[in-house]
Amino acid sequence: MSKYMLIMRGTDESNAALMAGFEELAASTYQYIEELVKAGVFLAAEGLDDPGQSVVIDFNGAAPVVTDGPYGETKELFGGYFMIDVASKQEAVEWAKRIPAVTGSKIEVRRVAGDDEMPAFVEERADSETTGRI
Amino acid sequence: MDAADVEAVWRIESARIVAALTRFTGDFGLAEDAAQEAVAEALVSWPVEAPSSPAGWLMATARRRAIDAIRRRAALQDRYALLAAEPEAAFGVEEEADPDRIDDDILALMFVSCHPVLSPEARVALTLRVVGGLSSEQIARAFLVPVPTVQARITRAKKTIAAAGVPFELPPADQRRERLGGVLSVLYVIFTEGSTATSGDRLVRPDVAYEAIRLARTLAALQPDEPEVYGLLALCELTAARFPARTAADGSPILLEDQDRRRWDRSAIRRGLAALAKASPRGLGPYGLQAAIAAAHATAPSVEATDWDRIVVLYEVLGRVAPSPVVELNRAVAVAMASGPAQALAIVDELIASDRLPGSHLVPTVRGELLARLGRRPEARAELELAARLCTNERERSVLVRKAAALG
């Protein structure tokens, strides 16, 4: 078992499409979350505000430098996430495939690392984490 | 798609499919068999060609297998005629199924899997298999028993359910709460096995505990008006929050007082406290009380700063609501922390006099600790050595042996 973050990455085009069909998408998203809850795997979900409103803090110099965002390329911005608690990576992928996502957007599936996963621990990690074997 | 992908889809879909098939055929055993056949078929055909809708494929295939099975049963001929006359849509695959109906069916599935006609072991195996979507191999690994044992338990359980004529429905209102208690205790057994493995060489098996948490969350979603469901969920979340700090890198146990509390899972504690808040609209039940005790630990910055008086009171209430020798023993430990080892020893000695925990390593473990704190070293050592002999978990045993040796 592991926690996974399903990261929604939208493009300018998919974000525009999202806004156009927002109500319908919101309804199917609520339904999707309901399914996650009933399956006992839901932990959290949030959607982020317009990336144009973001602020970036840069730690390159002696003092942090604050600039207006968005961060990096606007091709595939981090727009929101679902946090789920599942038995295997395959299960996380299966849930990710069911996200009501707008055409053109992508979902990235990333495992949450435990704080015991320092290099010394990594080799010892039970294969249950990767295979979902109980 | 490989076996792991099939497994993942099955974990998500199994309860829904078995529930729908049971509703459709009126025969739980047949439904479960048909569902398993569909998975077996998926394991063969998906690696060659993955279906566009894996969930729909499983449901449709399982349904076909169920119809085949019914065809083979002369006794059900008339029922088959009835089914054959129904359009495909009657099965809820092709059309929008009523979500409330699905919820009730999954809930009914939980009640059937935890039915009192079954042995406790069968309830655990059946719940993990049909509601949790685990294979017999996974269940066998989780409980460290041979695969054929699990298979036999499940087969027997299905026969027992058929023989007893257990209906596929939610228990009537007057039995609902008692039957729900039965479901909760099965989930608690699964969780306990994961959080303090009774045997084997690992102290904590988070994957087993996780299955119980997942099922408890499902139950809470389907039975939102039952405080004790939240009580159990809170207990599981708050206990599991301590897992990251409970074992050292080499797998040896780290006791509560020595745990690095910064490594407790803060998000799990928050979820646990939120569930606990829902568990006490009108006082706490047995699971809620245990969750409240876990919360007292989870929110304390250290062992010294723990509200031991509150924990003693909670154990006293728990001892009245759900008396058990283990509760009594835990109360003794809390009393030792709140008001010293002498009072606690009296509680433990009373337990021994009434012989309510024969053969358990827990009694001599606690008694040995208390004697050591009272400076009665030779007696303490004898108790801890006895505890080590009785303990079946290798990790725990080595700690006991070390402690006994340290008492010289």
Short mmCIF file of N, CA, C and O in Angstrom, two decimals, chain B residues 227-330:
data_model
loop_
_atom_site.label_atom_id
_atom_site.label_comp_id
_atom_site.label_asym_id
_atom_site.label_seq_id
_atom_site.Cartn_x
_atom_site.Cartn_y
_atom_site.Cartn_z
N PRO B 227 -22.14 5.70 14.31
CA PRO B 227 -20.96 6.24 15.01
C PRO B 227 -19.83 5.23 15.19
O PRO B 227 -18.66 5.58 15.06
N GLU B 228 -20.18 3.97 15.47
CA GLU B 228 -19.12 3.01 15.74
C GLU B 228 -18.27 2.68 14.50
O GLU B 228 -17.12 2.26 14.63
N VAL B 229 -18.86 2.86 13.31
CA VAL B 229 -18.05 2.67 12.10
C VAL B 229 -16.93 3.71 12.09
O VAL B 229 -15.77 3.41 11.81
N TYR B 230 -17.30 4.95 12.45
CA TYR B 230 -16.28 6.01 12.53
C TYR B 230 -15.31 5.73 13.67
O TYR B 230 -14.13 6.05 13.60
N GLY B 231 -15.84 5.13 14.76
CA GLY B 231 -14.98 4.77 15.88
C GLY B 231 -13.89 3.80 15.44
O GLY B 231 -12.71 3.99 15.74
N LEU B 232 -14.29 2.77 14.70
CA LEU B 232 -13.33 1.79 14.21
C LEU B 232 -12.34 2.44 13.23
O LEU B 232 -11.14 2.23 13.31
N LEU B 233 -12.90 3.26 12.33
CA LEU B 233 -12.04 3.93 11.35
C LEU B 233 -11.01 4.81 12.05
O LEU B 233 -9.82 4.80 11.72
N ALA B 234 -11.47 5.55 13.06
CA ALA B 234 -10.56 6.43 13.82
C ALA B 234 -9.48 5.59 14.51
O ALA B 234 -8.29 5.93 14.47
N LEU B 235 -9.90 4.49 15.11
CA LEU B 235 -8.94 3.62 15.80
C LEU B 235 -7.87 3.12 14.83
O LEU B 235 -6.67 3.15 15.13
N CYS B 236 -8.30 2.68 13.64
CA CYS B 236 -7.36 2.17 12.65
C CYS B 236 -6.41 3.28 12.17
O CYS B 236 -5.20 3.09 12.11
N GLU B 237 -6.97 4.44 11.82
CA GLU B 237 -6.13 5.54 11.31
C GLU B 237 -5.11 5.98 12.36
O GLU B 237 -3.93 6.19 12.05
N LEU B 238 -5.58 6.14 13.61
CA LEU B 238 -4.69 6.64 14.66
C LEU B 238 -3.62 5.61 15.04
O LEU B 238 -2.50 5.98 15.38
N THR B 239 -3.97 4.33 14.96
CA THR B 239 -2.99 3.30 15.26
C THR B 239 -1.97 3.20 14.12
O THR B 239 -0.76 3.13 14.36
N ALA B 240 -2.48 3.22 12.88
CA ALA B 240 -1.59 3.10 11.72
C ALA B 240 -0.67 4.32 11.61
O ALA B 240 0.43 4.21 11.05
N ALA B 241 -1.11 5.45 12.15
CA ALA B 241 -0.29 6.67 12.11
C ALA B 241 1.07 6.44 12.79
O ALA B 241 2.06 7.07 12.45
N ARG B 242 1.10 5.50 13.72
CA ARG B 242 2.35 5.26 14.46
C ARG B 242 3.26 4.24 13.78
O ARG B 242 4.41 4.07 14.18
N PHE B 243 2.75 3.55 12.73
CA PHE B 243 3.56 2.52 12.07
C PHE B 243 4.96 2.99 11.66
O PHE B 243 5.92 2.27 11.88
N PRO B 244 5.09 4.19 11.05
CA PRO B 244 6.42 4.56 10.56
C PRO B 244 7.48 4.61 11.67
O PRO B 244 8.66 4.49 11.39
N ALA B 245 7.02 4.80 12.92
CA ALA B 245 7.98 4.93 14.03
C ALA B 245 8.09 3.65 14.85
O ALA B 245 8.86 3.61 15.81
N ARG B 246 7.32 2.63 14.50
CA ARG B 246 7.25 1.46 15.38
C ARG B 246 8.33 0.41 15.18
O ARG B 246 8.51 -0.46 16.01
N THR B 247 9.03 0.47 14.03
CA THR B 247 10.07 -0.52 13.81
C THR B 247 11.37 0.16 13.39
O THR B 247 11.34 1.15 12.64
N ALA B 248 12.47 -0.37 13.88
CA ALA B 248 13.79 0.15 13.52
C ALA B 248 14.16 -0.37 12.13
O ALA B 248 13.47 -1.23 11.57
N ALA B 249 15.27 0.15 11.60
CA ALA B 249 15.70 -0.23 10.25
C ALA B 249 15.86 -1.75 10.13
O ALA B 249 15.61 -2.32 9.08
N ASP B 250 16.26 -2.41 11.22
CA ASP B 250 16.46 -3.86 11.15
C ASP B 250 15.18 -4.64 11.45
O ASP B 250 15.21 -5.86 11.59
N GLY B 251 14.05 -3.92 11.58
CA GLY B 251 12.77 -4.60 11.79
C GLY B 251 12.44 -4.84 13.25
O GLY B 251 11.37 -5.36 13.56
N SER B 252 13.33 -4.47 14.16
CA SER B 252 13.03 -4.71 15.58
C SER B 252 12.04 -3.66 16.09
O SER B 252 12.03 -2.53 15.61
N PRO B 253 11.21 -4.04 17.06
CA PRO B 253 10.17 -3.13 17.54
C PRO B 253 10.75 -1.95 18.34
O PRO B 253 11.72 -2.12 19.08
N ILE B 254 10.17 -0.79 18.17
CA ILE B 254 10.52 0.37 19.00
C ILE B 254 9.30 0.66 19.88
O ILE B 254 8.20 0.87 19.37
N LEU B 255 9.50 0.64 21.19
CA LEU B 255 8.39 0.84 22.12
C LEU B 255 7.91 2.28 22.09
O LEU B 255 8.65 3.20 21.73
N LEU B 256 6.66 2.45 22.51
CA LEU B 256 6.01 3.77 22.46
C LEU B 256 6.90 4.88 23.04
O LEU B 256 7.06 5.93 22.45
N GLU B 257 7.48 4.59 24.22
CA GLU B 257 8.25 5.67 24.87
C GLU B 257 9.52 6.05 24.11
O GLU B 257 10.06 7.12 24.29
N ASP B 258 9.99 5.11 23.25
CA ASP B 258 11.23 5.38 22.52
C ASP B 258 10.98 5.85 21.08
O ASP B 258 11.93 6.12 20.35
N GLN B 259 9.71 5.93 20.69
CA GLN B 259 9.44 6.27 19.29
C GLN B 259 9.73 7.74 19.00
O GLN B 259 9.49 8.62 19.83
N ASP B 260 10.24 7.98 17.79
CA ASP B 260 10.46 9.35 17.32
C ASP B 260 9.11 9.85 16.80
O ASP B 260 8.68 9.51 15.71
N ARG B 261 8.45 10.66 17.63
CA ARG B 261 7.08 11.07 17.31
C ARG B 261 6.99 11.95 16.07
O ARG B 261 5.91 12.13 15.51
N ARG B 262 8.12 12.51 15.66
CA ARG B 262 8.10 13.32 14.43
C ARG B 262 7.80 12.44 13.23
O ARG B 262 7.40 12.93 12.19
N ARG B 263 8.02 11.14 13.39
CA ARG B 263 7.79 10.24 12.25
C ARG B 263 6.37 9.69 12.20
O ARG B 263 6.02 8.96 11.27
N TRP B 264 5.55 10.02 13.18
CA TRP B 264 4.15 9.62 13.09
C TRP B 264 3.51 10.34 11.90
O TRP B 264 3.87 11.48 11.58
N ASP B 265 2.56 9.66 11.28
CA ASP B 265 1.93 10.20 10.07
C ASP B 265 0.89 11.25 10.45
O ASP B 265 -0.22 10.91 10.88
N ARG B 266 1.25 12.51 10.28
CA ARG B 266 0.37 13.62 10.69
C ARG B 266 -0.97 13.61 9.95
O ARG B 266 -2.00 13.92 10.53
N SER B 267 -0.92 13.29 8.67
CA SER B 267 -2.19 13.29 7.90
C SER B 267 -3.11 12.20 8.43
O SER B 267 -4.32 12.40 8.53
N ALA B 268 -2.53 11.05 8.77
CA ALA B 268 -3.36 9.95 9.28
C ALA B 268 -3.95 10.34 10.64
O ALA B 268 -5.10 10.01 10.94
N ILE B 269 -3.15 11.04 11.46
CA ILE B 269 -3.67 11.49 12.76
C ILE B 269 -4.84 12.44 12.54
O ILE B 269 -5.88 12.34 13.19
N ARG B 270 -4.69 13.36 11.58
CA ARG B 270 -5.77 14.30 11.31
C ARG B 270 -7.02 13.57 10.84
O ARG B 270 -8.14 13.86 11.29
N ARG B 271 -6.84 12.59 9.96
CA ARG B 271 -8.01 11.82 9.49
C ARG B 271 -8.63 11.06 10.65
O ARG B 271 -9.85 10.99 10.76
N GLY B 272 -7.79 10.52 11.51
CA GLY B 272 -8.29 9.77 12.66
C GLY B 272 -9.09 10.64 13.61
O GLY B 272 -10.16 10.25 14.08
N LEU B 273 -8.57 11.83 13.87
CA LEU B 273 -9.28 12.74 14.79
C LEU B 273 -10.61 13.19 14.17
O LEU B 273 -11.62 13.34 14.88
N ALA B 274 -10.62 13.39 12.86
CA ALA B 274 -11.86 13.80 12.18
C ALA B 274 -12.89 12.67 12.29
O ALA B 274 -14.08 12.93 12.55
N ALA B 275 -12.45 11.44 12.12
CA ALA B 275 -13.36 10.30 12.24
C ALA B 275 -13.85 10.17 13.69
O ALA B 275 -15.02 9.89 13.93
N LEU B 276 -12.95 10.40 14.63
CA LEU B 276 -13.31 10.30 16.05
C LEU B 276 -14.40 11.32 16.41
O LEU B 276 -15.31 11.03 17.18
N ALA B 277 -14.29 12.51 15.81
CA ALA B 277 -15.30 13.55 16.08
C ALA B 277 -16.69 13.08 15.64
O ALA B 277 -17.70 13.41 16.26
N LYS B 278 -16.73 12.27 14.56
CA LYS B 278 -18.02 11.77 14.07
C LYS B 278 -18.49 10.56 14.88
O LYS B 278 -19.63 10.13 14.74
N ALA B 279 -17.59 9.99 15.67
CA ALA B 279 -17.91 8.75 16.38
C ALA B 279 -18.63 9.00 17.69
O ALA B 279 -19.10 8.08 18.32
N SER B 280 -18.70 10.28 18.11
CA SER B 280 -19.26 10.52 19.45
C SER B 280 -20.40 11.51 19.49
O SER B 280 -20.32 12.51 20.17
N PRO B 281 -21.47 11.25 18.73
CA PRO B 281 -22.61 12.15 18.85
C PRO B 281 -23.31 11.98 20.20
O PRO B 281 -23.80 12.94 20.78
N ARG B 282 -23.33 10.73 20.70
CA ARG B 282 -23.98 10.46 22.00
C ARG B 282 -23.10 9.51 22.78
O ARG B 282 -23.47 8.38 23.03
N GLY B 283 -21.94 9.95 23.17
CA GLY B 283 -21.04 9.06 23.91
C GLY B 283 -20.40 8.06 22.97
O GLY B 283 -20.87 7.85 21.85
N LEU B 284 -19.31 7.45 23.42
CA LEU B 284 -18.53 6.57 22.56
C LEU B 284 -18.86 5.10 22.81
O LEU B 284 -19.11 4.70 23.94
N GLY B 285 -18.82 4.30 21.75
CA GLY B 285 -18.93 2.86 21.88
C GLY B 285 -17.53 2.27 22.07
O GLY B 285 -16.56 3.01 22.17
N PRO B 286 -17.43 0.93 22.10
CA PRO B 286 -16.14 0.29 22.35
C PRO B 286 -15.02 0.73 21.38
O PRO B 286 -13.91 0.99 21.83
N TYR B 287 -15.32 0.80 20.08
CA TYR B 287 -14.26 1.21 19.15
C TYR B 287 -13.93 2.68 19.32
O TYR B 287 -12.77 3.08 19.26
N GLY B 288 -14.96 3.49 19.53
CA GLY B 288 -14.75 4.91 19.75
C GLY B 288 -13.89 5.16 20.98
O GLY B 288 -13.01 6.04 20.96
N LEU B 289 -14.11 4.39 22.03
CA LEU B 289 -13.31 4.54 23.25
C LEU B 289 -11.85 4.18 23.00
O LEU B 289 -10.94 4.89 23.43
N GLN B 290 -11.64 3.09 22.28
CA GLN B 290 -10.26 2.71 21.96
C GLN B 290 -9.60 3.77 21.07
O GLN B 290 -8.41 4.04 21.21
N ALA B 291 -10.42 4.36 20.17
CA ALA B 291 -9.89 5.41 19.31
C ALA B 291 -9.53 6.64 20.14
O ALA B 291 -8.52 7.30 19.89
N ALA B 292 -10.35 6.93 21.16
CA ALA B 292 -10.07 8.08 22.03
C ALA B 292 -8.76 7.87 22.78
O ALA B 292 -7.98 8.81 22.99
N ILE B 293 -8.48 6.62 23.16
CA ILE B 293 -7.21 6.31 23.83
C ILE B 293 -6.05 6.50 22.84
O ILE B 293 -5.04 7.12 23.17
N ALA B 294 -6.25 6.00 21.62
CA ALA B 294 -5.21 6.17 20.59
C ALA B 294 -4.98 7.65 20.31
O ALA B 294 -3.86 8.09 20.07
N ALA B 295 -6.08 8.44 20.36
CA ALA B 295 -5.97 9.89 20.11
C ALA B 295 -5.18 10.57 21.22
O ALA B 295 -4.40 11.49 20.96
N ALA B 296 -5.36 10.10 22.46
CA ALA B 296 -4.61 10.69 23.58
C ALA B 296 -3.11 10.49 23.36
O ALA B 296 -2.31 11.40 23.64
N HIS B 297 -2.73 9.34 22.85
CA HIS B 297 -1.32 9.09 22.54
C HIS B 297 -0.87 9.93 21.35
O HIS B 297 0.18 10.56 21.38
N ALA B 298 -1.72 9.93 20.30
CA ALA B 298 -1.32 10.57 19.04
C ALA B 298 -1.13 12.07 19.19
O ALA B 298 -0.38 12.68 18.43
N THR B 299 -1.83 12.67 20.15
CA THR B 299 -1.76 14.13 20.29
C THR B 299 -0.80 14.55 21.41
O THR B 299 -0.66 15.73 21.69
N ALA B 300 -0.15 13.58 22.05
CA ALA B 300 0.78 13.92 23.14
C ALA B 300 2.19 14.11 22.59
O ALA B 300 2.64 13.32 21.76
N PRO B 301 2.87 15.15 23.05
CA PRO B 301 4.23 15.40 22.55
C PRO B 301 5.25 14.36 23.05
O PRO B 301 6.29 14.17 22.42
N SER B 302 4.97 13.72 24.17
CA SER B 302 5.91 12.72 24.69
C SER B 302 5.15 11.79 25.64
O SER B 302 4.00 12.05 25.98
N VAL B 303 5.81 10.73 26.08
CA VAL B 303 5.18 9.81 27.02
C VAL B 303 4.86 10.53 28.33
O VAL B 303 3.77 10.39 28.89
N GLU B 304 5.83 11.36 28.80
CA GLU B 304 5.65 12.06 30.08
C GLU B 304 4.47 13.03 29.98
O GLU B 304 3.72 13.20 30.95
N ALA B 305 4.33 13.66 28.81
CA ALA B 305 3.29 14.69 28.66
C ALA B 305 1.94 14.09 28.26
O ALA B 305 0.99 14.81 27.97
N THR B 306 1.85 12.77 28.24
CA THR B 306 0.59 12.11 27.88
C THR B 306 -0.40 12.22 29.04
O THR B 306 0.00 12.15 30.19
N ASP B 307 -1.68 12.40 28.68
CA ASP B 307 -2.71 12.53 29.71
C ASP B 307 -3.11 11.13 30.20
O ASP B 307 -4.15 10.59 29.83
N TRP B 308 -2.25 10.55 31.06
CA TRP B 308 -2.48 9.18 31.52
C TRP B 308 -3.74 9.05 32.35
O TRP B 308 -4.40 8.01 32.34
N ASP B 309 -4.08 10.09 33.09
CA ASP B 309 -5.31 10.03 33.90
C ASP B 309 -6.53 9.84 33.00
O ASP B 309 -7.42 9.05 33.29
N ARG B 310 -6.53 10.58 31.89
CA ARG B 310 -7.64 10.46 30.94
C ARG B 310 -7.66 9.04 30.36
O ARG B 310 -8.74 8.44 30.22
N ILE B 311 -6.49 8.51 30.05
CA ILE B 311 -6.42 7.17 29.47
C ILE B 311 -6.93 6.12 30.47
O ILE B 311 -7.66 5.20 30.09
N VAL B 312 -6.59 6.31 31.75
CA VAL B 312 -7.09 5.39 32.79
C VAL B 312 -8.62 5.40 32.81
O VAL B 312 -9.27 4.36 32.81
N VAL B 313 -9.17 6.62 32.79
CA VAL B 313 -10.64 6.76 32.82
C VAL B 313 -11.27 6.10 31.59
O VAL B 313 -12.27 5.37 31.70
N LEU B 314 -10.66 6.33 30.42
CA LEU B 314 -11.20 5.72 29.20
C LEU B 314 -11.17 4.20 29.28
O LEU B 314 -12.11 3.53 28.86
N TYR B 315 -10.08 3.65 29.84
CA TYR B 315 -10.02 2.19 30.01
C TYR B 315 -11.06 1.70 31.01
O TYR B 315 -11.62 0.62 30.85
N GLU B 316 -11.32 2.50 32.04
CA GLU B 316 -12.35 2.11 33.01
C GLU B 316 -13.72 2.02 32.34
O GLU B 316 -14.47 1.06 32.54
N VAL B 317 -14.02 3.04 31.52
CA VAL B 317 -15.30 3.04 30.81
C VAL B 317 -15.36 1.87 29.83
O VAL B 317 -16.34 1.13 29.77
N LEU B 318 -14.25 1.67 29.11
CA LEU B 318 -14.18 0.57 28.14
C LEU B 318 -14.39 -0.77 28.85
O LEU B 318 -15.08 -1.65 28.34
N GLY B 319 -13.82 -0.89 30.05
CA GLY B 319 -13.97 -2.11 30.84
C GLY B 319 -15.41 -2.38 31.23
O GLY B 319 -15.81 -3.52 31.44
N ARG B 320 -16.18 -1.31 31.34
CA ARG B 320 -17.61 -1.49 31.66
C ARG B 320 -18.43 -1.78 30.41
O ARG B 320 -19.34 -2.61 30.42
N VAL B 321 -18.11 -1.08 29.31
CA VAL B 321 -18.86 -1.22 28.06
C VAL B 321 -18.55 -2.56 27.37
O VAL B 321 -19.44 -3.23 26.87
N ALA B 322 -17.28 -2.90 27.34
CA ALA B 322 -16.85 -4.12 26.65
C ALA B 322 -15.76 -4.78 27.47
O ALA B 322 -14.58 -4.70 27.13
N PRO B 323 -16.14 -5.44 28.57
CA PRO B 323 -15.13 -6.00 29.47
C PRO B 323 -14.29 -7.07 28.78
O PRO B 323 -14.85 -7.90 28.06
N SER B 324 -12.99 -7.02 28.97
CA SER B 324 -12.12 -8.07 28.46
C SER B 324 -10.82 -8.03 29.25
O SER B 324 -10.42 -6.97 29.73
N PRO B 325 -10.18 -9.20 29.40
CA PRO B 325 -8.93 -9.21 30.17
C PRO B 325 -7.84 -8.34 29.54
O PRO B 325 -7.02 -7.78 30.25
N VAL B 326 -7.85 -8.22 28.21
CA VAL B 326 -6.83 -7.40 27.54
C VAL B 326 -7.03 -5.92 27.91
O VAL B 326 -6.07 -5.19 28.15
N VAL B 327 -8.30 -5.50 27.97
CA VAL B 327 -8.60 -4.13 28.38
C VAL B 327 -8.09 -3.89 29.80
O VAL B 327 -7.48 -2.87 30.12
N GLU B 328 -8.33 -4.88 30.66
CA GLU B 328 -7.91 -4.80 32.06
C GLU B 328 -6.39 -4.67 32.16
O GLU B 328 -5.86 -3.88 32.95
N LEU B 329 -5.70 -5.44 31.33
CA LEU B 329 -4.24 -5.39 31.32
C LEU B 329 -3.74 -4.02 30.86
O LEU B 329 -2.81 -3.45 31.43
N ASN B 330 -4.39 -3.50 29.81
CA ASN B 330 -4.01 -2.16 29.32
C ASN B 330 -4.30 -1.09 30.36
O ASN B 330 -3.56 -0.13 30.50
#
